[in-house]
């Protein structure tokens, strides 16, 4: 098939484009939000092709994967027609939860796909058919060494997103363990939070370097209160990192007891970080459990098989 989708979520798209199809991504001269084209920091196969908006009317498209509300208008304007539609929802609802109406509710012929069962439960989709295809990860391999007695956190724009990503909890974790925060928009994080510089360092790295550097840290901390299931968490588990995470959204489904500690009690979480730093063998054992759980539930082959079934059904 030829599948049209926008480059919105680089990590998710990296897994999706490993399938057997041709993936058409719009590209504009400024490579703005509606025309990013191919990824620059992820390894995408040659089956991902860039097409300018003015040429899309001449493209054969079997299925469109929407990810943002305004993209339906772009389909109407750029294609002049509506191929079969899938609306992929990456996020948990914001606003009047649990009464938040999904943007895809009522789009004729659309199928709504959530990345977690929690998200499907919390969004009001009305009469729109909805399903769940859980995340899949391109396996980076068991890279964990834990040689650095530090905790890794991966989050983009933690200052802007604030309590949503648990940014306000970082000072408490920094008292327990020195932190390395990986992600975009992390510069100046320690100063803004009043954390001594040596206790919280910021890193903005390419994907290829990120996994190796995260895996050198002893433990992965996931302080997120309210987002969808973070791909960074699943990537850390694939790396073989022990996990300390808030018991919110889908985390309790994704992280079994053998993989680390999941709780909403801050003292338990900081205590778990302290224990992993003090006991490398304990950290290694939990990391092995995390990797086994991630491979079993969030493996790439299962993810691609689930999408293949749905795409064939929608295209028919």
XYZ file of C-alpha atoms in Angstrom:
316
model
C 0.000 0.000 0.000
C 0.876 3.684 -0.227
C 0.194 5.288 3.142
C 0.089 9.043 3.711
C 1.089 10.286 7.143
C 2.705 13.334 8.642
C 6.024 13.230 10.479
C 4.672 14.094 13.933
C 6.135 11.618 16.423
C 9.598 10.505 15.323
C 10.022 7.515 17.631
C 6.593 6.046 16.863
C 7.005 6.645 13.124
C 10.399 4.938 13.168
C 8.665 1.728 14.223
C 5.695 2.162 11.881
C 7.784 2.638 8.715
C 9.588 -0.664 9.267
C 6.564 -2.306 7.638
C 6.270 -3.513 4.014
C 4.564 -0.443 2.518
C 5.490 2.875 0.917
C 5.115 5.729 3.385
C 4.390 9.140 1.865
C 5.341 12.075 4.108
C 4.579 15.679 3.077
C 7.560 18.012 2.817
C 7.490 21.821 2.551
C 10.415 24.183 1.831
C 10.550 25.367 5.447
C 10.150 21.831 6.829
C 7.555 23.195 9.216
C 5.168 21.140 11.382
C 3.026 20.122 8.377
C 5.983 19.355 6.116
C 8.882 17.944 8.125
C 9.544 15.251 5.549
C 11.915 12.423 6.397
C 13.499 12.270 9.837
C 16.977 13.659 10.274
C 17.748 12.006 13.629
C 16.143 8.565 13.158
C 17.094 5.811 10.744
C 14.192 5.485 8.289
C 14.214 3.072 5.328
C 14.046 4.102 1.680
C 10.343 3.214 1.570
C 9.651 6.603 3.227
C 9.264 9.112 0.396
C 8.896 12.887 0.593
C 6.184 14.509 -1.539
C 5.437 18.271 -1.675
C 1.784 19.184 -0.972
C 1.209 20.413 -4.539
C 2.033 16.956 -5.913
C -0.172 14.944 -3.576
C -3.221 15.152 -5.892
C -1.255 13.066 -8.387
C -0.242 10.429 -5.827
C -2.061 7.137 -5.405
C -2.859 6.858 -1.686
C -4.491 3.759 -0.208
C -4.813 4.885 3.424
C -4.280 8.135 5.321
C -3.063 8.031 8.933
C -4.179 11.216 10.698
C -2.548 12.247 13.980
C -3.760 15.846 14.574
C -7.227 17.398 14.189
C -6.302 19.852 11.422
C -4.828 17.157 9.164
C -8.259 16.226 7.808
C -8.474 19.720 6.330
C -5.039 19.222 4.754
C -6.248 15.965 3.198
C -9.256 17.723 1.659
C -7.136 20.610 0.396
C -4.020 18.777 -0.742
C -5.539 15.557 -2.090
C -8.996 16.798 -3.065
C -10.441 13.469 -1.941
C -10.664 11.259 1.136
C -9.021 7.835 0.968
C -9.788 5.453 3.841
C -8.897 7.182 7.118
C -7.219 6.044 10.315
C -6.903 8.537 13.158
C -3.988 7.601 15.415
C -4.200 9.093 18.919
C -0.868 9.221 20.742
C -2.024 11.012 23.877
C -4.224 10.756 26.920
C -6.995 13.390 26.950
C -6.536 16.806 28.517
C -9.283 19.045 29.794
C -12.568 17.717 31.136
C -11.412 14.153 31.723
C -13.123 11.674 31.476
C -15.691 13.549 29.370
C -13.263 14.834 26.740
C -14.673 14.255 23.261
C -12.144 12.985 20.755
C -11.565 15.065 17.566
C -12.161 11.948 15.455
C -15.627 11.392 16.918
C -18.054 11.728 14.048
C -15.569 11.750 11.137
C -17.381 9.640 8.518
C -15.634 6.350 7.813
C -12.692 6.956 10.143
C -11.218 4.324 12.458
C -9.696 5.598 15.705
C -6.559 3.837 16.957
C -5.187 4.370 20.466
C -1.688 3.397 21.585
C -2.849 2.280 25.052
C -5.963 0.766 26.559
C -5.968 3.535 29.172
C -6.288 6.150 26.440
C -9.153 4.304 24.785
C -10.934 4.106 28.129
C -10.522 7.811 28.888
C -11.366 9.376 25.519
C -15.012 9.768 24.476
C -15.010 8.607 20.854
C -18.777 8.664 20.375
C -19.883 6.357 17.540
C -16.453 6.246 15.851
C -15.041 2.685 15.769
C -11.971 2.518 17.985
C -9.292 -0.023 18.760
C -5.889 -0.284 20.424
C -2.550 -1.083 18.823
C 0.074 -0.949 21.527
C 3.511 0.483 20.913
C 6.284 -1.390 19.198
C 9.972 -0.582 19.579
C 12.913 -1.023 17.227
C 15.078 -2.970 19.651
C 18.267 -1.024 20.505
C 19.694 -4.123 22.181
C 20.667 -4.921 25.791
C 23.093 -2.005 26.144
C 22.805 -1.419 29.908
C 26.079 -1.271 31.826
C 24.969 0.819 34.824
C 28.561 1.905 35.287
C 27.560 5.437 36.337
C 25.865 5.795 39.722
C 23.362 8.233 38.319
C 19.686 8.107 37.348
C 18.486 8.789 33.798
C 15.327 10.730 32.964
C 14.143 11.260 29.373
C 11.625 14.029 28.688
C 11.216 16.753 26.092
C 10.501 20.329 27.189
C 10.199 19.568 30.914
C 9.941 23.225 31.934
C 7.059 23.992 29.589
C 5.198 20.788 30.420
C 5.734 21.111 34.167
C 3.552 18.961 36.371
C 2.330 16.900 33.426
C 5.771 15.317 33.105
C 6.533 15.437 36.829
C 9.201 18.106 36.443
C 8.407 19.381 39.937
C 9.390 15.960 41.337
C 12.956 16.111 40.006
C 14.385 17.991 43.035
C 13.266 15.148 45.322
C 14.904 12.556 43.055
C 18.045 14.707 42.765
C 18.434 14.600 46.550
C 18.594 10.811 46.288
C 20.690 10.417 43.142
C 22.445 12.667 40.652
C 20.235 12.975 37.568
C 20.954 13.061 33.853
C 17.955 14.519 32.043
C 17.894 13.706 28.317
C 15.664 15.546 25.859
C 14.891 18.692 23.945
C 14.468 21.913 25.890
C 16.334 20.721 28.976
C 19.016 23.438 29.049
C 18.983 25.393 32.287
C 16.710 22.869 33.983
C 18.777 22.546 37.165
C 18.972 26.298 37.715
C 15.258 26.792 37.132
C 14.421 24.063 39.645
C 16.985 25.165 42.209
C 18.989 21.928 41.937
C 22.786 22.136 42.330
C 24.343 21.766 38.871
C 26.256 18.605 39.756
C 23.036 16.908 40.868
C 21.166 17.498 37.589
C 22.735 17.636 34.142
C 20.940 18.262 30.848
C 21.683 16.434 27.600
C 20.234 16.896 24.104
C 21.574 14.011 22.022
C 20.839 12.309 18.721
C 18.894 9.050 18.908
C 21.963 6.992 18.006
C 23.951 8.352 20.955
C 21.035 8.640 23.369
C 20.520 4.929 23.960
C 24.196 4.246 24.675
C 24.420 7.138 27.108
C 21.183 6.287 28.917
C 22.345 2.710 29.323
C 25.462 3.822 31.212
C 23.253 5.134 34.028
C 22.293 2.796 36.840
C 18.516 3.304 36.798
C 15.788 4.900 34.700
C 13.345 7.259 36.467
C 9.949 7.988 34.889
C 8.278 10.772 36.932
C 5.453 11.416 34.456
C 2.010 12.140 35.902
C -0.217 12.406 32.859
C 0.873 11.541 29.365
C 0.409 8.493 27.230
C 2.792 5.598 27.787
C 6.190 7.162 27.083
C 8.265 5.527 24.385
C 11.349 6.580 26.330
C 10.209 4.290 29.150
C 9.806 1.346 26.779
C 13.169 2.099 25.167
C 14.831 2.122 28.596
C 13.285 -1.257 29.338
C 14.554 -2.613 26.018
C 18.030 -1.382 26.974
C 17.830 -3.507 30.121
C 17.507 -0.633 32.594
C 15.702 -1.066 35.916
C 12.696 1.251 36.135
C 11.360 3.520 38.870
C 8.055 5.079 37.758
C 4.848 6.701 38.886
C 1.858 4.359 38.845
C -0.132 6.528 36.441
C -1.866 6.053 33.062
C -0.640 2.794 31.439
C 2.580 2.350 33.444
C 1.184 -0.323 35.758
C 0.361 -2.458 32.705
C 3.761 -1.958 31.083
C 6.127 -2.371 34.045
C 5.764 -5.650 35.981
C 7.160 -6.048 39.521
C 10.255 -7.855 38.231
C 11.222 -4.808 36.159
C 11.546 -2.255 38.957
C 9.357 -0.232 41.292
C 6.056 1.441 40.349
C 4.318 3.530 42.987
C 2.638 6.855 43.684
C 4.444 7.169 47.008
C 7.400 9.501 46.535
C 9.302 8.030 49.475
C 9.014 4.549 47.960
C 10.223 5.809 44.592
C 13.221 7.697 45.938
C 14.034 4.749 48.184
C 13.975 2.434 45.174
C 16.393 4.703 43.303
C 18.710 4.660 46.326
C 18.562 0.854 46.469
C 19.389 0.429 42.774
C 22.344 2.812 43.037
C 23.707 0.910 46.016
C 23.307 -2.573 44.531
C 24.421 -3.053 40.891
C 23.432 -6.743 40.904
C 19.920 -5.844 42.035
C 19.794 -3.247 39.246
C 20.995 -5.760 36.657
C 18.413 -8.353 37.686
C 15.545 -5.852 37.494
C 16.861 -4.573 34.163
C 16.819 -8.079 32.740
C 13.222 -8.395 33.885
C 12.389 -5.069 32.267
C 13.899 -6.094 28.941
C 12.109 -9.462 28.935
C 8.764 -7.760 29.638
C 9.294 -5.116 26.965
C 10.264 -7.634 24.291
C 7.255 -9.805 25.106
C 4.657 -7.039 24.959
C 6.156 -4.231 22.877
C 8.182 -6.081 20.280
C 8.354 -4.695 16.756
C 6.968 -7.785 14.992
C 3.768 -7.815 17.051
C 3.313 -4.098 16.434
C 3.739 -4.418 12.659
C 1.446 -7.465 12.497
C -1.296 -5.582 14.352
C -1.013 -2.633 11.994
C -0.957 -4.876 8.939
C -4.267 -6.444 9.910
C -5.881 -3.066 10.549
C -4.589 -1.438 7.363
C -5.863 -4.292 5.208
C -9.258 -4.074 6.878
C -9.469 -0.296 6.468
C -8.276 -0.363 2.859
C -10.979 -2.865 1.937
